């Protein structure tokens, strides 16, 4: 047999073997199912992202790149499924397909940055990054082995990882836009009253009443707020106009607080302002009427709503601060239990001294966290002052 014919035969055999290696109907069915789910998500999310392109979960870095990455990955999933089905598509497009697949994977990673003051966007960014790069690495490692079994495994893992990358990219902002935290009024008052009744603790609920009132005020429509603020003269505005705007100004002014709350709700950071206001009212409660309250019953709801992982209004705190808060909460609980044992009457000197120590501990328990959150909100102030929400 001539050498040229032998070389042509060897080439044909190699291509046939490669084609047989890469065409597996089982993978094609899996990819068709995943591609259909992605297509449904894209059809739902893309119009919503375009409409809500000013939301931070959409606009950060580039929402256009995000949409392009999701659409390209959905198209690639379908084409990949067709290539994996025997006889559906020729093998000639295989190399181009994998090139565009990993370009799409890169777009998904690069397409969305994150503001450093929101825990959900940080988690989304790192999750997508890990999934996208792991998918590329698994595919590369599988093909480098030149073993069919390892290549099959790498294809399955890579396909699932890319599917989850698209899912995280679309579902997380969709969930926050539909079930946004700032559209939920946290019923702290009911839980606090029930807890106090169970433990036989009575007294005013100034903290809870103010939190709910402030939270509901922040949910007023922005157009209504701007109309009312335009027709109302507020002396605080003159002070702010002639001085540097600060968090303290905002917390002390109902008008500024409402307006800043509306602005932060658009930025998905309203929980930060709510936390600061809650801590301020909590410290006021501790300082004005410390004799007839259980500090554990006051601090625990704040921890559950703002500090506890995956809570509805979780603020972005370093683990070190969270650990110190939890340590202080345990110490506060132990101190109160010990005080109840030692206190025999109202004039017991030891009981009075312990009460003073407990008040000091309770008053400072959230100070470090509040300072951290206030520092994070500073970069919002300039944008807020130039935004449509700032009272004129």
Short mmCIF file of C-alpha atoms in Angstrom, two decimals:
data_model
loop_
_atom_site.label_atom_id
_atom_site.label_comp_id
_atom_site.label_asym_id
_atom_site.label_seq_id
_atom_site.Cartn_x
_atom_site.Cartn_y
_atom_site.Cartn_z
CA UNK A 1 0.00 0.00 0.00
CA UNK A 2 1.46 3.42 -0.90
CA UNK A 3 2.67 5.54 1.99
CA UNK A 4 0.22 8.37 1.21
CA UNK A 5 -2.72 5.95 1.32
CA UNK A 6 -1.46 4.52 4.61
CA UNK A 7 -1.17 7.98 6.14
CA UNK A 8 -4.67 8.87 4.93
CA UNK A 9 -6.02 5.64 6.42
CA UNK A 10 -4.32 6.31 9.76
CA UNK A 11 -5.69 9.85 9.81
CA UNK A 12 -9.20 8.60 9.04
CA UNK A 13 -8.98 5.99 11.79
CA UNK A 14 -7.74 8.59 14.30
CA UNK A 15 -10.59 10.95 13.43
CA UNK A 16 -13.13 8.14 13.69
CA UNK A 17 -11.77 7.14 17.09
CA UNK A 18 -11.88 10.75 18.31
CA UNK A 19 -15.37 11.21 16.93
CA UNK A 20 -16.52 8.03 18.68
CA UNK A 21 -14.83 9.16 21.89
CA UNK A 22 -16.61 12.52 21.97
CA UNK A 23 -20.08 11.43 20.81
CA UNK A 24 -22.02 9.89 23.70
CA UNK A 25 -25.80 10.01 23.64
CA UNK A 26 -26.01 9.86 27.45
CA UNK A 27 -24.13 13.14 27.79
CA UNK A 28 -26.26 14.65 25.04
CA UNK A 29 -29.49 14.02 26.94
CA UNK A 30 -28.01 15.47 30.14
CA UNK A 31 -26.85 18.60 28.32
CA UNK A 32 -30.19 19.03 26.58
CA UNK A 33 -31.96 19.01 29.96
CA UNK A 34 -29.49 21.44 31.55
CA UNK A 35 -29.54 23.66 28.46
CA UNK A 36 -33.35 23.84 28.59
CA UNK A 37 -33.25 24.92 32.24
CA UNK A 38 -30.63 27.57 31.41
CA UNK A 39 -32.69 28.81 28.45
CA UNK A 40 -35.75 29.21 30.70
CA UNK A 41 -33.71 31.17 33.25
CA UNK A 42 -32.21 33.37 30.54
CA UNK A 43 -35.65 34.15 29.09
CA UNK A 44 -36.89 35.17 32.55
CA UNK A 45 -33.81 36.98 33.84
CA UNK A 46 -32.44 38.90 30.84
CA UNK A 47 -35.49 41.20 30.41
CA UNK A 48 -35.56 41.74 34.17
CA UNK A 49 -31.84 42.56 34.28
CA UNK A 50 -32.24 45.04 31.45
CA UNK A 51 -35.14 46.68 33.27
CA UNK A 52 -33.30 46.66 36.61
CA UNK A 53 -29.85 47.46 35.27
CA UNK A 54 -29.21 50.06 37.99
CA UNK A 55 -29.49 47.50 40.76
CA UNK A 56 -26.03 46.73 42.23
CA UNK A 57 -26.45 42.98 41.75
CA UNK A 58 -26.83 43.70 38.02
CA UNK A 59 -24.79 46.80 37.26
CA UNK A 60 -21.51 45.94 39.04
CA UNK A 61 -18.64 45.56 36.56
CA UNK A 62 -20.92 44.96 33.53
CA UNK A 63 -24.42 43.52 33.34
CA UNK A 64 -24.02 43.31 29.55
CA UNK A 65 -21.08 40.93 29.91
CA UNK A 66 -23.06 38.89 32.40
CA UNK A 67 -26.01 38.54 30.03
CA UNK A 68 -23.68 37.78 27.11
CA UNK A 69 -21.90 35.12 29.17
CA UNK A 70 -25.15 33.45 30.23
CA UNK A 71 -26.58 33.46 26.70
CA UNK A 72 -23.34 32.16 25.19
CA UNK A 73 -23.13 29.38 27.77
CA UNK A 74 -26.73 28.37 27.07
CA UNK A 75 -26.11 28.24 23.32
CA UNK A 76 -22.89 26.32 23.90
CA UNK A 77 -24.71 23.83 26.12
CA UNK A 78 -27.22 23.13 23.33
CA UNK A 79 -24.55 22.81 20.63
CA UNK A 80 -22.49 20.63 22.93
CA UNK A 81 -25.54 18.42 23.44
CA UNK A 82 -26.07 18.12 19.67
CA UNK A 83 -22.42 17.20 19.19
CA UNK A 84 -22.71 14.57 21.88
CA UNK A 85 -25.64 12.89 20.14
CA UNK A 86 -24.66 10.33 17.51
CA UNK A 87 -25.09 11.67 14.02
CA UNK A 88 -26.68 15.00 14.98
CA UNK A 89 -23.74 17.28 14.07
CA UNK A 90 -20.42 16.71 12.36
CA UNK A 91 -17.26 16.59 14.42
CA UNK A 92 -15.72 19.56 12.62
CA UNK A 93 -17.21 22.10 15.06
CA UNK A 94 -15.84 20.38 18.18
CA UNK A 95 -12.70 22.48 18.69
CA UNK A 96 -14.56 25.75 18.09
CA UNK A 97 -17.22 24.70 20.55
CA UNK A 98 -14.83 24.20 23.45
CA UNK A 99 -13.08 27.46 22.66
CA UNK A 100 -16.36 29.41 22.90
CA UNK A 101 -17.42 27.41 25.95
CA UNK A 102 -14.47 28.58 28.01
CA UNK A 103 -14.68 32.12 26.63
CA UNK A 104 -18.25 32.10 27.96
CA UNK A 105 -16.98 30.71 31.25
CA UNK A 106 -14.52 33.58 31.52
CA UNK A 107 -17.28 36.12 30.77
CA UNK A 108 -19.38 34.65 33.56
CA UNK A 109 -16.54 35.10 36.02
CA UNK A 110 -15.47 38.55 34.83
CA UNK A 111 -18.92 39.92 34.06
CA UNK A 112 -19.98 40.76 37.59
CA UNK A 113 -17.91 42.34 40.33
CA UNK A 114 -19.19 42.95 43.84
CA UNK A 115 -19.60 45.85 46.26
CA UNK A 116 -17.57 45.06 49.35
CA UNK A 117 -20.39 45.90 51.76
CA UNK A 118 -22.87 43.18 50.79
CA UNK A 119 -22.41 39.59 51.85
CA UNK A 120 -24.59 38.06 49.12
CA UNK A 121 -22.70 39.63 46.22
CA UNK A 122 -19.36 38.65 47.76
CA UNK A 123 -20.52 35.05 48.12
CA UNK A 124 -21.87 35.07 44.56
CA UNK A 125 -18.62 36.41 43.12
CA UNK A 126 -16.38 33.84 44.81
CA UNK A 127 -18.77 30.98 44.09
CA UNK A 128 -18.85 31.81 40.38
CA UNK A 129 -15.10 32.26 40.27
CA UNK A 130 -14.44 28.86 41.84
CA UNK A 131 -17.02 27.08 39.66
CA UNK A 132 -15.83 28.65 36.37
CA UNK A 133 -12.13 28.02 36.91
CA UNK A 134 -12.69 24.53 38.32
CA UNK A 135 -14.73 23.65 35.23
CA UNK A 136 -11.94 24.76 32.89
CA UNK A 137 -9.31 22.96 34.95
CA UNK A 138 -11.30 19.70 35.07
CA UNK A 139 -11.84 19.74 31.30
CA UNK A 140 -8.17 20.42 30.61
CA UNK A 141 -6.99 17.75 33.07
CA UNK A 142 -9.37 15.17 31.65
CA UNK A 143 -8.25 15.62 28.05
CA UNK A 144 -4.60 15.60 29.06
CA UNK A 145 -4.96 12.03 30.34
CA UNK A 146 -5.93 10.70 26.87
CA UNK A 147 -8.08 8.05 28.58
CA UNK A 148 -11.71 7.69 27.58
CA UNK A 149 -12.96 7.01 31.10
CA UNK A 150 -11.24 10.09 32.53
CA UNK A 151 -12.43 12.23 29.62
CA UNK A 152 -16.01 11.04 30.17
CA UNK A 153 -15.82 11.94 33.85
CA UNK A 154 -14.28 15.35 33.12
CA UNK A 155 -17.03 16.14 30.58
CA UNK A 156 -19.78 15.32 33.07
CA UNK A 157 -18.15 17.31 35.89
CA UNK A 158 -17.38 20.28 33.62
CA UNK A 159 -20.92 20.34 32.27
CA UNK A 160 -22.46 20.32 35.75
CA UNK A 161 -20.04 22.99 37.03
CA UNK A 162 -20.81 25.32 34.12
CA UNK A 163 -24.52 24.77 34.65
CA UNK A 164 -24.16 25.74 38.31
CA UNK A 165 -22.11 28.78 37.30
CA UNK A 166 -24.96 30.05 35.12
CA UNK A 167 -27.46 29.15 37.83
CA UNK A 168 -25.59 31.15 40.49
CA UNK A 169 -25.12 34.04 38.08
CA UNK A 170 -28.85 34.32 37.35
CA UNK A 171 -30.71 32.98 40.36
CA UNK A 172 -28.92 34.91 43.14
CA UNK A 173 -29.72 38.43 41.80
CA UNK A 174 -33.17 37.24 40.70
CA UNK A 175 -33.91 36.00 44.21
CA UNK A 176 -32.70 39.25 45.79
CA UNK A 177 -34.77 41.36 43.39
CA UNK A 178 -37.95 39.35 43.97
CA UNK A 179 -37.56 38.44 47.64
CA UNK A 180 -35.40 41.39 48.62
CA UNK A 181 -34.60 41.68 52.30
CA UNK A 182 -35.69 45.28 52.52
CA UNK A 183 -39.25 44.35 51.50
CA UNK A 184 -39.70 42.30 54.68
CA UNK A 185 -40.66 43.90 57.96
CA UNK A 186 -38.92 42.01 60.73
CA UNK A 187 -41.41 41.45 63.51
CA UNK A 188 -39.01 41.99 66.39
CA UNK A 189 -41.73 43.36 68.61
CA UNK A 190 -43.85 40.20 68.72
CA UNK A 191 -40.89 37.91 69.38
CA UNK A 192 -39.51 40.22 72.06
CA UNK A 193 -42.86 40.57 73.85
CA UNK A 194 -43.43 36.81 73.79
CA UNK A 195 -39.93 36.18 75.13
CA UNK A 196 -40.39 38.73 77.89
CA UNK A 197 -43.73 37.21 78.89
CA UNK A 198 -42.20 33.75 79.00
CA UNK A 199 -39.44 34.96 81.30
CA UNK A 200 -41.66 37.21 83.38
CA UNK A 201 -39.96 40.41 82.20
CA UNK A 202 -42.10 43.50 81.76
CA UNK A 203 -41.42 47.03 80.68
CA UNK A 204 -41.66 49.31 77.64
CA UNK A 205 -40.67 48.14 74.16
CA UNK A 206 -39.19 51.39 72.94
CA UNK A 207 -36.50 49.66 70.91
CA UNK A 208 -38.84 47.36 69.03
CA UNK A 209 -41.45 50.06 68.33
CA UNK A 210 -38.86 52.39 66.83
CA UNK A 211 -37.22 49.67 64.71
CA UNK A 212 -40.51 48.67 63.08
CA UNK A 213 -41.55 52.29 62.59
CA UNK A 214 -38.24 53.21 60.96
CA UNK A 215 -38.25 50.08 58.81
CA UNK A 216 -41.75 50.76 57.50
CA UNK A 217 -40.93 54.39 56.80
CA UNK A 218 -38.05 53.30 54.58
CA UNK A 219 -40.46 51.37 52.37
CA UNK A 220 -42.38 54.46 51.24
CA UNK A 221 -42.30 54.91 47.47
CA UNK A 222 -39.47 57.22 46.39
CA UNK A 223 -41.76 59.44 44.33
CA UNK A 224 -44.07 60.06 47.30
CA UNK A 225 -41.05 60.74 49.50
CA UNK A 226 -39.59 63.28 47.11
CA UNK A 227 -42.92 65.11 46.79
CA UNK A 228 -43.37 65.32 50.54
CA UNK A 229 -39.77 66.32 51.23
CA UNK A 230 -39.89 69.03 48.60
CA UNK A 231 -42.87 70.64 50.31
CA UNK A 232 -41.44 70.41 53.82
CA UNK A 233 -38.88 72.75 55.27
CA UNK A 234 -36.33 70.85 57.35
CA UNK A 235 -33.74 72.80 59.35
CA UNK A 236 -31.42 69.81 59.23
CA UNK A 237 -30.96 70.35 55.49
CA UNK A 238 -29.34 73.75 56.08
CA UNK A 239 -26.92 72.14 58.52
CA UNK A 240 -26.01 69.39 56.07
CA UNK A 241 -25.67 71.81 53.17
CA UNK A 242 -23.05 73.77 55.08
CA UNK A 243 -21.15 70.84 56.58
CA UNK A 244 -19.97 67.37 55.73
CA UNK A 245 -22.73 64.77 55.66
CA UNK A 246 -22.17 62.03 58.22
CA UNK A 247 -23.89 58.90 59.48
CA UNK A 248 -24.61 60.72 62.74
CA UNK A 249 -26.55 63.41 60.81
CA UNK A 250 -28.59 60.73 59.10
CA UNK A 251 -29.43 58.80 62.26
CA UNK A 252 -30.54 62.00 64.02
CA UNK A 253 -32.73 63.28 61.19
CA UNK A 254 -35.96 61.48 60.29
CA UNK A 255 -35.96 63.00 56.79
CA UNK A 256 -32.37 62.04 56.06
CA UNK A 257 -32.89 58.61 57.58
CA UNK A 258 -35.92 57.90 55.36
CA UNK A 259 -34.14 59.17 52.24
CA UNK A 260 -30.91 57.29 52.92
CA UNK A 261 -32.96 54.17 53.64
CA UNK A 262 -34.62 54.44 50.23
CA UNK A 263 -31.25 54.92 48.57
CA UNK A 264 -29.69 51.94 50.36
CA UNK A 265 -32.69 49.76 49.57
CA UNK A 266 -31.88 50.28 45.89
CA UNK A 267 -28.28 49.34 46.65
CA UNK A 268 -29.32 46.23 48.60
CA UNK A 269 -27.59 47.60 51.69
CA UNK A 270 -30.53 48.75 53.79
CA UNK A 271 -29.70 46.21 56.49
CA UNK A 272 -26.57 48.22 57.36
CA UNK A 273 -28.57 51.33 58.21
CA UNK A 274 -31.18 49.30 60.09
CA UNK A 275 -28.43 47.70 62.15
CA UNK A 276 -26.94 51.07 63.13
CA UNK A 277 -30.35 52.45 64.10
CA UNK A 278 -31.16 49.30 66.05
CA UNK A 279 -27.89 49.51 67.98
CA UNK A 280 -28.47 53.21 68.70
CA UNK A 281 -31.95 52.54 70.08
CA UNK A 282 -30.70 49.52 72.00
CA UNK A 283 -28.01 51.63 73.72
CA UNK A 284 -30.66 54.25 74.52
CA UNK A 285 -32.83 51.55 76.07
CA UNK A 286 -29.92 50.25 78.14
CA UNK A 287 -28.95 53.69 79.42
CA UNK A 288 -32.46 55.01 80.22
CA UNK A 289 -34.11 52.02 81.87
CA UNK A 290 -31.58 49.32 82.75
CA UNK A 291 -33.19 48.16 86.00
CA UNK A 292 -36.27 46.46 84.56
CA UNK A 293 -34.93 44.74 81.44
CA UNK A 294 -33.24 41.49 80.58
CA UNK A 295 -30.25 42.39 78.42
CA UNK A 296 -30.11 38.88 77.01
CA UNK A 297 -33.67 39.24 75.69
CA UNK A 298 -32.74 42.56 74.05
CA UNK A 299 -29.42 41.51 72.53
CA UNK A 300 -30.39 38.08 71.24
CA UNK A 301 -32.98 39.35 68.68
CA UNK A 302 -30.40 41.81 67.34
CA UNK A 303 -27.88 38.99 66.96
CA UNK A 304 -30.46 36.75 65.29
CA UNK A 305 -31.57 39.40 62.79
CA UNK A 306 -28.29 41.05 61.86
CA UNK A 307 -25.29 38.98 62.96
CA UNK A 308 -26.35 35.35 62.74
CA UNK A 309 -25.25 33.69 59.43
CA UNK A 310 -27.99 33.51 56.78
CA UNK A 311 -30.30 35.75 58.81
CA UNK A 312 -32.79 37.84 56.87
CA UNK A 313 -30.95 41.11 57.54
CA UNK A 314 -27.41 39.80 57.90
CA UNK A 315 -24.76 42.51 57.76
CA UNK A 316 -21.30 41.86 56.39
CA UNK A 317 -19.06 41.56 59.45
CA UNK A 318 -15.62 39.92 59.68
CA UNK A 319 -15.58 36.59 61.46
CA UNK A 320 -13.39 38.05 64.18
CA UNK A 321 -16.03 40.64 65.11
CA UNK A 322 -18.82 38.05 64.98
CA UNK A 323 -16.82 35.78 67.27
CA UNK A 324 -16.27 38.57 69.79
CA UNK A 325 -19.97 39.47 69.76
CA UNK A 326 -20.94 35.85 70.40
CA UNK A 327 -18.37 35.61 73.17
CA UNK A 328 -19.79 38.74 74.82
CA UNK A 329 -23.33 37.39 74.46
CA UNK A 330 -22.35 34.22 76.31
CA UNK A 331 -20.59 36.26 79.00
CA UNK A 332 -23.63 38.53 79.33
CA UNK A 333 -25.94 35.55 79.75
CA UNK A 334 -23.68 34.02 82.40
CA UNK A 335 -23.35 37.34 84.25
CA UNK A 336 -27.12 37.83 84.37
CA UNK A 337 -27.66 34.30 85.62
CA UNK A 338 -25.04 34.81 88.33
CA UNK A 339 -26.55 38.15 89.30
CA UNK A 340 -29.99 36.56 89.72
CA UNK A 341 -28.50 34.02 92.14
CA UNK A 342 -26.56 36.55 94.22
CA UNK A 343 -29.19 39.28 94.33
CA UNK A 344 -31.19 38.80 97.53
CA UNK A 345 -32.58 42.33 97.87
CA UNK A 346 -32.46 45.72 96.20
CA UNK A 347 -29.73 47.11 98.44
CA UNK A 348 -27.30 44.19 98.21
CA UNK A 349 -23.93 45.91 97.48
CA UNK A 350 -22.60 42.94 95.51
CA UNK A 351 -25.75 42.81 93.39
CA UNK A 352 -25.54 46.53 92.66
CA UNK A 353 -21.89 46.22 91.64
CA UNK A 354 -22.65 43.24 89.36
CA UNK A 355 -25.55 45.11 87.76
CA UNK A 356 -23.22 47.99 86.96
CA UNK A 357 -20.73 45.61 85.31
CA UNK A 358 -23.50 43.94 83.32
CA UNK A 359 -24.79 47.31 82.08
CA UNK A 360 -21.30 48.27 80.93
CA UNK A 361 -20.90 44.97 79.08
CA UNK A 362 -24.36 45.12 77.53
CA UNK A 363 -23.93 48.72 76.40
CA UNK A 364 -20.74 48.00 74.43
CA UNK A 365 -21.58 44.61 72.99
CA UNK A 366 -22.29 45.86 69.44
CA UNK A 367 -19.97 48.89 69.40
CA UNK A 368 -17.21 47.32 67.32
CA UNK A 369 -19.69 45.97 64.76
CA UNK A 370 -21.45 49.33 64.50
CA UNK A 371 -18.13 51.10 63.93
CA UNK A 372 -17.27 48.64 61.16
CA UNK A 373 -20.66 49.06 59.43
CA UNK A 374 -20.51 52.84 59.73
CA UNK A 375 -17.11 52.82 58.04
CA UNK A 376 -18.53 50.74 55.17
CA UNK A 377 -21.43 53.16 54.67
CA UNK A 378 -19.17 56.19 54.32
CA UNK A 379 -18.49 55.57 50.62
CA UNK A 380 -22.27 55.63 49.99
CA UNK A 381 -22.69 59.14 51.38
CA UNK A 382 -21.26 61.06 48.41
CA UNK A 383 -23.35 59.11 45.92
CA UNK A 384 -26.41 59.55 48.14
CA UNK A 385 -25.90 63.32 48.32
CA UNK A 386 -25.85 63.55 44.52
CA UNK A 387 -28.71 61.09 44.00
CA UNK A 388 -32.39 61.75 43.43
CA UNK A 389 -33.19 60.49 46.92
CA UNK A 390 -31.31 63.24 48.75
CA UNK A 391 -33.80 65.84 50.12
CA UNK A 392 -33.39 69.16 48.37
#
